[in-house]
Coordinates of C-alpha atoms and ligand atoms in Angstrom, one line a residue:
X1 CA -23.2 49.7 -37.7
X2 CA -20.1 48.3 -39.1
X3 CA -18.3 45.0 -37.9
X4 CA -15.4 46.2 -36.1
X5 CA -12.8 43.4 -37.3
X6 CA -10.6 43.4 -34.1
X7 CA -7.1 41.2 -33.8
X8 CA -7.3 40.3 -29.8
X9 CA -5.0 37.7 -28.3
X10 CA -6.1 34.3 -28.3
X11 CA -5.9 33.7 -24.3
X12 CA -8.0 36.2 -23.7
X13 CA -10.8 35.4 -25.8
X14 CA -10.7 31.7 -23.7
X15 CA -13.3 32.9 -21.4
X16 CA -17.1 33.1 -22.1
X17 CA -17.6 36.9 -23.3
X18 CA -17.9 39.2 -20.3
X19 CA -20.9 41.0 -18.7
X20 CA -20.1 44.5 -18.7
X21 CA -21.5 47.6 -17.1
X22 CA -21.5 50.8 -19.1
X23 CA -22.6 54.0 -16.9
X24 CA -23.0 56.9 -18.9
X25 CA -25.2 59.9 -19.5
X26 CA -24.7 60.5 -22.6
X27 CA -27.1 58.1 -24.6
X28 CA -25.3 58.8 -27.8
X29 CA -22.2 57.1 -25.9
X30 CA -24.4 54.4 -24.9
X31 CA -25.6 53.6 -27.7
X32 CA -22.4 53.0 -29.2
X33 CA -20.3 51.2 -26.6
X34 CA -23.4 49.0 -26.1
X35 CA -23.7 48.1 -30.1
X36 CA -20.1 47.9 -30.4
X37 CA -19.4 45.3 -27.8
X38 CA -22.7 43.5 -28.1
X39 CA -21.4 42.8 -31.6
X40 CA -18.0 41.7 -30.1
X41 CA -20.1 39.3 -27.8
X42 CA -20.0 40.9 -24.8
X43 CA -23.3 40.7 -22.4
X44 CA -24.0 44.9 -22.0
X45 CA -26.1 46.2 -19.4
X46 CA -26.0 50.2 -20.0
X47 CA -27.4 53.0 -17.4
X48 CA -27.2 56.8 -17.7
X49 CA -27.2 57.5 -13.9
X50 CA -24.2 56.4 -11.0
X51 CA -27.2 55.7 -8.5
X52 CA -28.5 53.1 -11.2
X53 CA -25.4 52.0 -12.3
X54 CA -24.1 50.9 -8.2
X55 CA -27.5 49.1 -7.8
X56 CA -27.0 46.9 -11.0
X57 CA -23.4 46.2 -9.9
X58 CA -24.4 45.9 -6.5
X59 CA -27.3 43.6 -7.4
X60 CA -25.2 41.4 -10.3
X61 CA -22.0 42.4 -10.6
X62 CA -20.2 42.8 -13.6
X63 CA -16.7 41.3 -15.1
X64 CA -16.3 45.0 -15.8
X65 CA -17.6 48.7 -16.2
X66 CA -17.1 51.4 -18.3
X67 CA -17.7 54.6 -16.1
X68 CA -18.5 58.3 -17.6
X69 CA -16.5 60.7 -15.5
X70 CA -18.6 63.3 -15.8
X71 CA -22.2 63.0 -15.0
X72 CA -25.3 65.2 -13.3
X73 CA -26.0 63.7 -9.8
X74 CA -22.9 61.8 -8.8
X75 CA -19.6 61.8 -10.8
X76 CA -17.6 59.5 -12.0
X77 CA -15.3 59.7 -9.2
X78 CA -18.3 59.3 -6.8
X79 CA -19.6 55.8 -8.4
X80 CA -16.1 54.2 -8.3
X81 CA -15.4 55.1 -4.3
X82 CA -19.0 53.6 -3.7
X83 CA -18.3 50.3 -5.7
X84 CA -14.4 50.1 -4.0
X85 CA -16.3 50.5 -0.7
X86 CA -18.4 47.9 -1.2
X87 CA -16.8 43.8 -0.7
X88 CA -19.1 42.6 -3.5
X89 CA -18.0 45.4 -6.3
X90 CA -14.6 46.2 -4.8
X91 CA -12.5 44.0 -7.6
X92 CA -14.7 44.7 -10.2
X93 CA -12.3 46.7 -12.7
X94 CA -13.3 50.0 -13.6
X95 CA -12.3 52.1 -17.1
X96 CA -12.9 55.9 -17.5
X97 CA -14.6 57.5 -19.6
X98 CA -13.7 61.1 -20.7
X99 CA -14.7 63.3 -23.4
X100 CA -12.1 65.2 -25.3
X101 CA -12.1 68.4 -23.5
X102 CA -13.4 67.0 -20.7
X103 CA -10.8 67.3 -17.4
X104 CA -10.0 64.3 -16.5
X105 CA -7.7 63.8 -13.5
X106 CA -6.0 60.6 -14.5
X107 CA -4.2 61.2 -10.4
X108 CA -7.5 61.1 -9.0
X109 CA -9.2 58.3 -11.3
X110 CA -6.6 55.7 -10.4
X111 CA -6.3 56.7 -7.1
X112 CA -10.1 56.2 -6.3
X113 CA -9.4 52.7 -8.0
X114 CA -10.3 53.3 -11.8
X115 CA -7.3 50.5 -13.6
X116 CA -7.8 52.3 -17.1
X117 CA -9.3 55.4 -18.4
X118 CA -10.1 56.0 -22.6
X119 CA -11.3 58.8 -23.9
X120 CA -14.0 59.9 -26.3
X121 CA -14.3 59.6 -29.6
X122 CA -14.2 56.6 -29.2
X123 CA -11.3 54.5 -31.0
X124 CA -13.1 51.5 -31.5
X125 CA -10.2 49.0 -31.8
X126 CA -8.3 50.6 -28.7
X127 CA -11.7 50.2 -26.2
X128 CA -11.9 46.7 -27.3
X129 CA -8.2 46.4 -26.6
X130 CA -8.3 47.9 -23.2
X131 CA -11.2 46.0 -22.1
X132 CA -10.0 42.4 -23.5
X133 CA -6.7 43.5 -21.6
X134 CA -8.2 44.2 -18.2
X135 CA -10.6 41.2 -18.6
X136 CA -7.9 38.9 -18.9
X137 CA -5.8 40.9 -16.1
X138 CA -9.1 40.2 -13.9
X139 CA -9.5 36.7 -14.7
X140 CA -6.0 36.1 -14.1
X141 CA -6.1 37.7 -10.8
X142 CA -9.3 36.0 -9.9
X143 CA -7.1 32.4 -10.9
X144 CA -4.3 33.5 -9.0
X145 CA -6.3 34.4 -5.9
X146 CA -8.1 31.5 -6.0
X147 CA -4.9 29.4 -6.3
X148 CA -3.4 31.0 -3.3
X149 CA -6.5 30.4 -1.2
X150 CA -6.0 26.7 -2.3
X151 CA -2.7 26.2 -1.3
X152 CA -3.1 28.1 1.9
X153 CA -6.2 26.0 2.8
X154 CA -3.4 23.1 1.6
X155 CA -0.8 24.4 3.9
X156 CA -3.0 24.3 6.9
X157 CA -4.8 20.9 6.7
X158 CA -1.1 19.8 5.9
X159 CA 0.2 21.6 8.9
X160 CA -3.3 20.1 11.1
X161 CA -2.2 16.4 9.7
X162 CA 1.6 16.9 10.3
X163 CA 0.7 18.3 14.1
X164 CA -1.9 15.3 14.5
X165 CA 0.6 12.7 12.9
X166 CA 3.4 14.0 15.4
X167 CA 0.6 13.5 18.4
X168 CA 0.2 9.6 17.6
X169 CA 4.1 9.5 17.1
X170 CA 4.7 10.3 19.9
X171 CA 2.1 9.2 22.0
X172 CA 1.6 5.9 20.5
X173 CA 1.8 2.5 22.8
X174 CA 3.1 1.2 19.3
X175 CA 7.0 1.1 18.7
X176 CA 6.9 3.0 15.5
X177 CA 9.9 4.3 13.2
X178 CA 10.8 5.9 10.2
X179 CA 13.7 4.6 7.6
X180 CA 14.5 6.0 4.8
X181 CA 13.4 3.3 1.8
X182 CA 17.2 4.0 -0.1
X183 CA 19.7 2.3 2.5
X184 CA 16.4 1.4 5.4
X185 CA 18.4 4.0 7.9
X186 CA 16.7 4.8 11.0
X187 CA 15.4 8.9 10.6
X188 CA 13.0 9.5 13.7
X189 CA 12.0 7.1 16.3
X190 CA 9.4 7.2 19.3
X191 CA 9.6 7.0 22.9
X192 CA 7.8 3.2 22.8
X193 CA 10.4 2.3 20.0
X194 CA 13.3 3.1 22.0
X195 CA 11.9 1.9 25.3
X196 CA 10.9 -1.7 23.4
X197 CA 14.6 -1.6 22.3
X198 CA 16.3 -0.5 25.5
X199 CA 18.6 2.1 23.0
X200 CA 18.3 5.8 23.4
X201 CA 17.3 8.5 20.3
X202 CA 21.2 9.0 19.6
X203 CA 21.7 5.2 19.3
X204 CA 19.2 5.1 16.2
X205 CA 19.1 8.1 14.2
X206 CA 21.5 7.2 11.2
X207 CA 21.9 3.6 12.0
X208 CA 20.2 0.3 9.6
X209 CA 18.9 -2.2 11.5
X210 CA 21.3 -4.3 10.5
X211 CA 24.2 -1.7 12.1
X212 CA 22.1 -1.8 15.4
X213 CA 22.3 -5.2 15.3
X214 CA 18.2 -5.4 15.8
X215 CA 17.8 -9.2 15.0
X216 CA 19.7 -12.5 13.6
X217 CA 17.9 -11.7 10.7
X218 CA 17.6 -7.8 10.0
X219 CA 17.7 -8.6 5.9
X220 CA 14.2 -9.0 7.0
X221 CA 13.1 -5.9 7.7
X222 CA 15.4 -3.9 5.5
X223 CA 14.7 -5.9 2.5
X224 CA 10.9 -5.0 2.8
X225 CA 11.6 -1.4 3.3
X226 CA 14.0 -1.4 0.0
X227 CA 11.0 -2.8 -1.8
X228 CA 8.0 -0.7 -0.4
X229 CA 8.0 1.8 -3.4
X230 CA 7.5 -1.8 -5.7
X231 CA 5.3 -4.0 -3.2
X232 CA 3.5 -1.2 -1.8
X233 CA 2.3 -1.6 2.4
X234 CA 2.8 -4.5 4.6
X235 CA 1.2 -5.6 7.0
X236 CA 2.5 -7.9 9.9
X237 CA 5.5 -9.4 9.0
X238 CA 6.8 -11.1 11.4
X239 CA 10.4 -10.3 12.7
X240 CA 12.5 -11.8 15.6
X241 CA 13.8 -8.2 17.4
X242 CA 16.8 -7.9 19.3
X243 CA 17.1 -6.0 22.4
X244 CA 20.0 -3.5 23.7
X245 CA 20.7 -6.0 26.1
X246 CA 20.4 -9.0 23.9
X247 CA 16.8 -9.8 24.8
X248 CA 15.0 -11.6 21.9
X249 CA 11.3 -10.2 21.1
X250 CA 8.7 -12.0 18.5
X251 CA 7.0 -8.1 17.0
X252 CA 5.0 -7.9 14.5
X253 CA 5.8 -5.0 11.8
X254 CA 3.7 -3.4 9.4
X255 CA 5.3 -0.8 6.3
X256 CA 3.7 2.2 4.9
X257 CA 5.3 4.4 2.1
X258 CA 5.4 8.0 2.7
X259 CA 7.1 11.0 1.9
X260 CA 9.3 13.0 3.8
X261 CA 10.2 16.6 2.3
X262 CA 10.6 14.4 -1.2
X263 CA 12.8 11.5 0.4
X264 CA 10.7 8.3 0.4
X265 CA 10.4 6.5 3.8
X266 CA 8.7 3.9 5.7
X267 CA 6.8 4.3 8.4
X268 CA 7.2 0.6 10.1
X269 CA 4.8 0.3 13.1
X270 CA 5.2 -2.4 15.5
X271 CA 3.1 -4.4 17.7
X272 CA 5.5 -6.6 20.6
X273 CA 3.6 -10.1 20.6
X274 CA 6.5 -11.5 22.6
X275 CA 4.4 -12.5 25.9
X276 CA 1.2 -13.3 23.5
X277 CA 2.8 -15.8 21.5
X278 CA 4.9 -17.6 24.6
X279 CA 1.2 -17.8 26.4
X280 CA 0.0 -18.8 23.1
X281 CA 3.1 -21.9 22.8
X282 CA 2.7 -22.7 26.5
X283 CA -1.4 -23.3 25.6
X284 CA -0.6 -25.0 22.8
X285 CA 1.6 -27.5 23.5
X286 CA 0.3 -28.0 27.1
X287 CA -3.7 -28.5 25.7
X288 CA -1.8 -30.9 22.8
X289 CA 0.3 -33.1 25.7
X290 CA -2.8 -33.1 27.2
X291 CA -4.9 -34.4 24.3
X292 CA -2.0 -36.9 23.2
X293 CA -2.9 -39.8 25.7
X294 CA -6.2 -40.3 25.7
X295 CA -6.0 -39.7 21.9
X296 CA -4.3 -42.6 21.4
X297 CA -6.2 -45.0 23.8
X298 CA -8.8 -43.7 21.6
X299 CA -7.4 -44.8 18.7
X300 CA -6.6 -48.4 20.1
X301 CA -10.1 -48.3 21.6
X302 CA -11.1 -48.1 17.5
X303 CA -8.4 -50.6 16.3
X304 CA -10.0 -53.2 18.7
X305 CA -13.6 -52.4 17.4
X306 CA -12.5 -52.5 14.2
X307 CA -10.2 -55.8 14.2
X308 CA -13.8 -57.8 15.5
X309 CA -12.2 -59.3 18.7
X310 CA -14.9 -57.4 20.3
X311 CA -17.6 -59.0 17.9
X312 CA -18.9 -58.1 14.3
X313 CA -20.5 -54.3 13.6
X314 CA -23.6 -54.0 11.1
X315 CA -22.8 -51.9 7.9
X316 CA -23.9 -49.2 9.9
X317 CA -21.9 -49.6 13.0
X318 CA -18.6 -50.2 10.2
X319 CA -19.9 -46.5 8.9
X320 CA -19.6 -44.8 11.9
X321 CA -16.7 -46.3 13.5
X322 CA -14.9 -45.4 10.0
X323 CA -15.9 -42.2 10.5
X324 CA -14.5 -41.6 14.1
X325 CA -11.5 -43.3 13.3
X326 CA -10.5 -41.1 10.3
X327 CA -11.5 -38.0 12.5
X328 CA -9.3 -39.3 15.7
X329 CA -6.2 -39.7 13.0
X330 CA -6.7 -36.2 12.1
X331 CA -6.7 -35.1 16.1
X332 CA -3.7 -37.1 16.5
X333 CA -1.9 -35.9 13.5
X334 CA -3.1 -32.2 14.6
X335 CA -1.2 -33.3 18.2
X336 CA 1.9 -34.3 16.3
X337 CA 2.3 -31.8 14.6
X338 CA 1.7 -28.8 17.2
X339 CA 4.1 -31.0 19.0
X340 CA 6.8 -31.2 16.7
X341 CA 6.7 -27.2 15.6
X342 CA 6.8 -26.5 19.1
X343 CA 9.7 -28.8 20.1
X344 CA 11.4 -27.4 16.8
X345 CA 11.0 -23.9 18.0
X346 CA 12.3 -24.5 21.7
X347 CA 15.2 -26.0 20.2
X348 CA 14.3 -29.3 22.0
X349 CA 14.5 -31.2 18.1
X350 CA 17.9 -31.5 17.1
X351 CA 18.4 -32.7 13.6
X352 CA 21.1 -35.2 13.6
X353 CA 22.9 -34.4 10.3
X354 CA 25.1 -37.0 7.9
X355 CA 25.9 -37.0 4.3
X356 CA 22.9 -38.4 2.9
X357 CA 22.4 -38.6 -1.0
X358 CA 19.2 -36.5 -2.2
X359 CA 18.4 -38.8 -5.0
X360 CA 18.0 -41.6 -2.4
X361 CA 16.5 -39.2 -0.7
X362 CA 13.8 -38.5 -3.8
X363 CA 13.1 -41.8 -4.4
X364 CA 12.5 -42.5 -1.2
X365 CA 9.6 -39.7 -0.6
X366 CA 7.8 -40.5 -4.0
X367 CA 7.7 -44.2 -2.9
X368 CA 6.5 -43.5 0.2
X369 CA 3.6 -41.3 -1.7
X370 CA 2.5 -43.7 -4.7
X371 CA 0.2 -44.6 -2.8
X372 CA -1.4 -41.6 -1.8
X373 CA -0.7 -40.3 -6.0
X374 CA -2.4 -44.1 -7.1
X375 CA -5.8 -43.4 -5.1
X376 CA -6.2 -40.0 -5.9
X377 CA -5.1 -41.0 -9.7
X378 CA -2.6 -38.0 -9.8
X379 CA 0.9 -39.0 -11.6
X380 CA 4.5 -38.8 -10.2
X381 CA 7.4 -37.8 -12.3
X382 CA 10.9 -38.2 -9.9
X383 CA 13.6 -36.3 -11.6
X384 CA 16.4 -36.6 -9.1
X385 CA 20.0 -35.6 -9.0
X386 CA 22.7 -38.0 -7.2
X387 CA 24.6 -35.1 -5.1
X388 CA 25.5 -35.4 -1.8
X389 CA 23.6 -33.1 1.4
X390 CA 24.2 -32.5 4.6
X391 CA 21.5 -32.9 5.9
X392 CA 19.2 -35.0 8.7
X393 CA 17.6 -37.4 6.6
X394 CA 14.5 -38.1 8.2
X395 CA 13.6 -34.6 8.7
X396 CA 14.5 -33.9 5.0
X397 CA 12.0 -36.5 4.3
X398 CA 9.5 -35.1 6.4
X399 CA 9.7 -31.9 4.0
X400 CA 9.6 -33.9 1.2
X401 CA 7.3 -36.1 2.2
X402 CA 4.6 -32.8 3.2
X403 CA 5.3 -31.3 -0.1
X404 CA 4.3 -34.3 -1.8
X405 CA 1.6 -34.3 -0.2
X406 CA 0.0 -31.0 -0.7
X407 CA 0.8 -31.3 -4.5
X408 CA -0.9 -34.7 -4.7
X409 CA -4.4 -33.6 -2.6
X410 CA -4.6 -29.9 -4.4
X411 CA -4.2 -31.8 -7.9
X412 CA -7.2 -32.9 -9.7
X413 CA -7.4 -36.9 -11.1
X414 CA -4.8 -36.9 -14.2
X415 CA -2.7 -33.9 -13.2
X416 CA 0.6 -34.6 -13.1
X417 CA 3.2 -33.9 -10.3
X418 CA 7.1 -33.5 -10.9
X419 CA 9.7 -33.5 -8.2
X420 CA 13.2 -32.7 -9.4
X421 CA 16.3 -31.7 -8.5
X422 CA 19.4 -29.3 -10.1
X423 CA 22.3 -27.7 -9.3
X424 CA 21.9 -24.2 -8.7
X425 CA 23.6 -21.1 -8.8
X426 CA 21.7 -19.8 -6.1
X427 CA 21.6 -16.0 -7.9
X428 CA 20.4 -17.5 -10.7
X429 CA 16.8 -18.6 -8.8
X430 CA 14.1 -16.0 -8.6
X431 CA 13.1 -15.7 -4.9
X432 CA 11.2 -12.7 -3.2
X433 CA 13.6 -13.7 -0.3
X434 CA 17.5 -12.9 0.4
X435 CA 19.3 -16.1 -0.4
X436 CA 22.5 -17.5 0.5
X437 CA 25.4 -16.1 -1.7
X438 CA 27.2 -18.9 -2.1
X439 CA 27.2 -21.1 -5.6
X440 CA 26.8 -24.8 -4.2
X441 CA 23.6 -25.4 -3.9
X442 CA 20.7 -27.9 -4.8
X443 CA 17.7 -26.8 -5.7
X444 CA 14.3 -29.5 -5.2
X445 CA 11.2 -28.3 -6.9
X446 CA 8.0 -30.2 -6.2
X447 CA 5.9 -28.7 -9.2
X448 CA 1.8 -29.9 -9.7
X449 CA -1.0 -28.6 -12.1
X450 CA -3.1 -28.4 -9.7
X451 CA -5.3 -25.5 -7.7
X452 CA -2.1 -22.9 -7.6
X453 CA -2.5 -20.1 -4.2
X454 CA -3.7 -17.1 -4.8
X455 CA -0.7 -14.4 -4.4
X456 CA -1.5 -12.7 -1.2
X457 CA -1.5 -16.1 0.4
X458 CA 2.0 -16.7 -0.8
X459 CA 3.8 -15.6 2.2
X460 CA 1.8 -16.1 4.8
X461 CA 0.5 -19.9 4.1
X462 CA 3.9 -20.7 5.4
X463 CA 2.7 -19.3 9.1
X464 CA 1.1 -21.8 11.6
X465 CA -2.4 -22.6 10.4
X466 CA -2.7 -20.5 7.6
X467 CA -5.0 -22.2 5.0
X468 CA -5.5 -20.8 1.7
X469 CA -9.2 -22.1 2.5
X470 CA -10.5 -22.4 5.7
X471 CA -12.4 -25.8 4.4
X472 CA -8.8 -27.1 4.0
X473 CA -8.4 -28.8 6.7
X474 CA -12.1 -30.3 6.8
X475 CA -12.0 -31.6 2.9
X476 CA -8.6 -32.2 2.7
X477 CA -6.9 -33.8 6.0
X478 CA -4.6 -31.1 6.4
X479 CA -3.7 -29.3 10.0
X480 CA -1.9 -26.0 8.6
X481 CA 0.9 -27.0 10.0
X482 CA 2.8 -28.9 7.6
X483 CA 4.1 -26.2 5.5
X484 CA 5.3 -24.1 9.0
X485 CA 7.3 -27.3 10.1
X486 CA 8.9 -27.3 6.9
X487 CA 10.3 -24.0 7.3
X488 CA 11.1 -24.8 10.5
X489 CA 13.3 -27.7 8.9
X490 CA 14.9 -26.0 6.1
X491 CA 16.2 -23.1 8.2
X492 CA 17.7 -25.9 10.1
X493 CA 19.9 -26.9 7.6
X494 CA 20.5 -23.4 6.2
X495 CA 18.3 -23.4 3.5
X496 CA 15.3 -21.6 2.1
X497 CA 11.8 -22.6 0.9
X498 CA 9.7 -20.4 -1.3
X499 CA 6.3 -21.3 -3.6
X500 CA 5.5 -19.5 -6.7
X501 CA 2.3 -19.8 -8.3
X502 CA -0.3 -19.3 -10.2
X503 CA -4.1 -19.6 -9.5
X504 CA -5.9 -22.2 -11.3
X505 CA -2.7 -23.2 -13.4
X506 CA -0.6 -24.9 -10.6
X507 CA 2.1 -24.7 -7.9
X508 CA 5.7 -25.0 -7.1
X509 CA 7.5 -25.2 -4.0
X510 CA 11.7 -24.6 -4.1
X511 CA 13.9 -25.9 -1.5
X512 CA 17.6 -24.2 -1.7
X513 CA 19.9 -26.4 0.6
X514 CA 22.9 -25.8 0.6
X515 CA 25.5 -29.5 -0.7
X516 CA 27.8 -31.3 1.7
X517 CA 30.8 -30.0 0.4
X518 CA 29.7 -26.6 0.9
X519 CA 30.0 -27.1 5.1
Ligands
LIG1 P1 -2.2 -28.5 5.3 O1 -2.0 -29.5 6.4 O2 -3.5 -27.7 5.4 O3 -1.9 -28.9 4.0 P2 0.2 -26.9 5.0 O4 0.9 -26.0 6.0 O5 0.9 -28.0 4.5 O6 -1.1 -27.3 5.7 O7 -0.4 -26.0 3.8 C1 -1.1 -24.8 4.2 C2 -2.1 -24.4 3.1 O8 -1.4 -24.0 1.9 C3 -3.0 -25.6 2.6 O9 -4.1 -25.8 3.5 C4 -3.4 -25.1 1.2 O10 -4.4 -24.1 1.4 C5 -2.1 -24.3 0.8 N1 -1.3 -25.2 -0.1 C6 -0.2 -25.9 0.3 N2 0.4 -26.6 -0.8 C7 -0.4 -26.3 -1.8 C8 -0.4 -26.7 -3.2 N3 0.5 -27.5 -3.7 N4 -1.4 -26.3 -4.0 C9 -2.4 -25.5 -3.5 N5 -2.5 -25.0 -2.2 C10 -1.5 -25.5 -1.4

């Protein structure tokens, strides 16, 4: 038989050829349809008897069947109600087949389900047509139904999430709210939020934090959820809350990004910590007070020992009383500064500030560090700057001092470490943090080559006893409370402190205070 050369559109030859039934009587017919689309590519499966013909559907069904109208037995009419009664066949598309002459009730094909009907002799190019068309109308159908059941199994995990989501809202112990991430303006809040903050649903909706007046320093929470869509989630930042009623509470806030309808938002959820930490201060400070005096009789006990009054120790006995004494500095240091941080949070500190030059200033912290720099071979490079601060000198050198410090016992021997000081613009200076708008400031940058932070660590090393390693403390003296009490004292004097870094290559610390004749 001849190659039928048929032009059929391209998307609908995208499929793998079809299976198709053909049920006929006529073998003649049979033949042909069969040859004819088995050259085409389609898989044919032919039977001369409706009985036969609803088995083989029934058993594999078929992308599609050609059906004789008019056969011995059961009809053509007959084999299409059984396969549209049937869930398995029902969407299987059925064409017609009628011989010229033949009476075929086009009413009656379509309405017992038939989509097409052609009619015999057979046009060769128009059966192909017809079935390529239907084919593709099925396999579209079959895409579109399975789309719908996609999205409506979509919809209604959706709506289970939305209703589960709405549950915790509400029900949550947790303070929790949602801003919208554009201007960080207050959309839903729930029952523990507004109880926490003694304001009722009215009071928030459409209000910043800032607007609510939710803290001295609400850049601190709307800054983070400006920048969520860039830094992604947060977790525990911590955030000094202000009550209705003026009531100050220490929570801790953690961001997620979400998406409301298309509008981006953050979901912040709280955690009040308020009575944790004061328990945890009291503790604190009362085991330190505690620890302070017989600490220090300690400490003399081991000066004595040491000085020989009390008569000469073996090499051995020199070991071990070396060893306790540099562990009971540590302690004492430990005390000191728990001590301080805690006075400096309970406002009991108060930094007595004068003019005080910051190059004096400078050169008085590197001095006081040579030594430290000379053992541990590390250099120090003092660029300073002869402006005048406002500032309480002592406590300034304290920061300085810490800084130092840190830069000189993360160095390795030869690294270098450079402690400068410029005028700055202050919008000039890249800092994650809001900074002062004002112009007249100096900016001191303690840079070293040394170990650098890792970047999650950034942040958070400035929080009571963070370590970027928790060996810190052990191989290097420290308490992980130096950097805390430095914050401490630069937000005394209206200033800001910040670390940039990077791992293995080195760090630097930035302190933004503001000049004298900026007061
Ligand atoms: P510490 O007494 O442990 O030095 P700090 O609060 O001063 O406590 O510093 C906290 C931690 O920050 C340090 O233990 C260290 O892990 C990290 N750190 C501080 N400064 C530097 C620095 N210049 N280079 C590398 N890591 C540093």
């Amino acid at each position: 038989m001849a190659k039928v050369d048929i032009a059929m559109p391209k998307d609908s030859l995208n499929f793998p050829k079809a299976d198709i039934l053909v049920i006929d009587d006529t073998p003649e017919n049979l033949n042909l349809l069969s040859a004819m689309l088995t050259e085409q590519g389609y898989k044919v499966r032919s039977v001369t008897k409706g009985s036969t013909g609803l088995r083989g559907a029934n058993a594999v069904p078929p992308d599609l069947i050609l059906l004789d109208v008019n056969m011995p037995e059961m009809n053509g009419y007959e084999v299409c109600q059984h396969l549209k009664a049937s869930d398995r066949t029902r969407e299987i598309p059925v064409i017609f087949i009628s011989a010229l002459g033949d009476v075929l009730d086009k009413v009656k094909a379509f309405t017992v389900g038939g989509v097409d009907y052609i009619t015999k002799p057979f046009q060769l190019e128009e059966v192909l047509a017809r079935i390529e068309n239907h084919l593709t109308i099925w396999k579209l159908q079959r895409q579109l139904q399975a789309q719908n059941e996609r999205l409506q199994q979509e919809i209604s995990e959706r709506a289970k999430a939305e209703e589960k989501f709405a549950k915790v809202f509400r029900s949550s112990p947790n303070p929790i709210a949602i801003a919208t991430v554009s201007e960080a303006r207050f959309i839903d809040v729930n029952p523990s939020f507004l109880k926490m903050s003694g304001y009722c649903l009215e009071e928030v909706i459409g209000d910043t934090a800032r607007e609510l007046n939710l803290g001295k320093n609400t850049v601190a929470i709307a800054q983070p959820i400006q920048l969520l869509p860039e830094t992604g989630s947060l977790y525990n930042l911590e955030f000094e809350f202000s009550t209705k009623s003026g009531e100050l509470k220490t929570i801790l806030v953690s961001l997620e990004l979400i998406d409301l309808g298309g509008v981006p938002c953050a979901l912040l959820i709280a955690n009040d910590i308020t009575e944790r930490k004061r328990l945890e201060n009291e503790f604190i400070s009362l085991v330190s007070h505690e620890l302070r005096t017989p600490l220090t009789s300690t400490m003399g006990a081991l000066d004595l020992l040491s000085s020989g009054q009390l008569g000469t120790l073996n090499e051995q006995g020199q070991k071990v009383l070396s060893i306790a004494t540099t562990n009971t500095e540590r302690l004492i240091r430990l005390v000191n500064d728990i001590l301080d941080l805690e006075r400096m949070k309970s406002g009991k500190i108060f930094t007595r500030k004068a003019k005080c030059n910051a190059a004096d200033l400078l050169i008085t912290a590197t001095e006081a560090m040579q030594a430290m720099a000379d053992k541990l071979q590390v250099r120090l490079i003092i660029n300073p700057v002869a402006v005048e601060l406002w500032a309480d000198p002592d406590r300034l050198l304290q920061t300085l001092t810490n800084l130092l410090s840190n830069a000189i016992k993360f160095s390795e021997p030869g690294d270098t470490v450079w402690i400068s000081a410029t005028l700055s613009e202050s919008r000039g200076v890249e800092s994650k943090e809001n900074q002062p708008s004002s112009s007249n400031f100096l900016l001191i940058t303690i840079q070293d080559e040394g170990r650098g932070i890792p970047e999650d660590k950034l942040q958070i090393i400035f929080e009571r006893f963070q370590q970027v390693d928790a060996s810190d403390s052990r191989n290097k003296g420290g308490t992980g409370l130096g950097l805390a009490i430095c914050r401490d004292i630069i937000q005394q004097h209206d200033g800001k402190i910040w670390v940039q870094s990077i791992l293995g290559k080195g760090s630097t610390f930035y302190l933004l205070l503001p000049l004298a004749d900026s007061q």
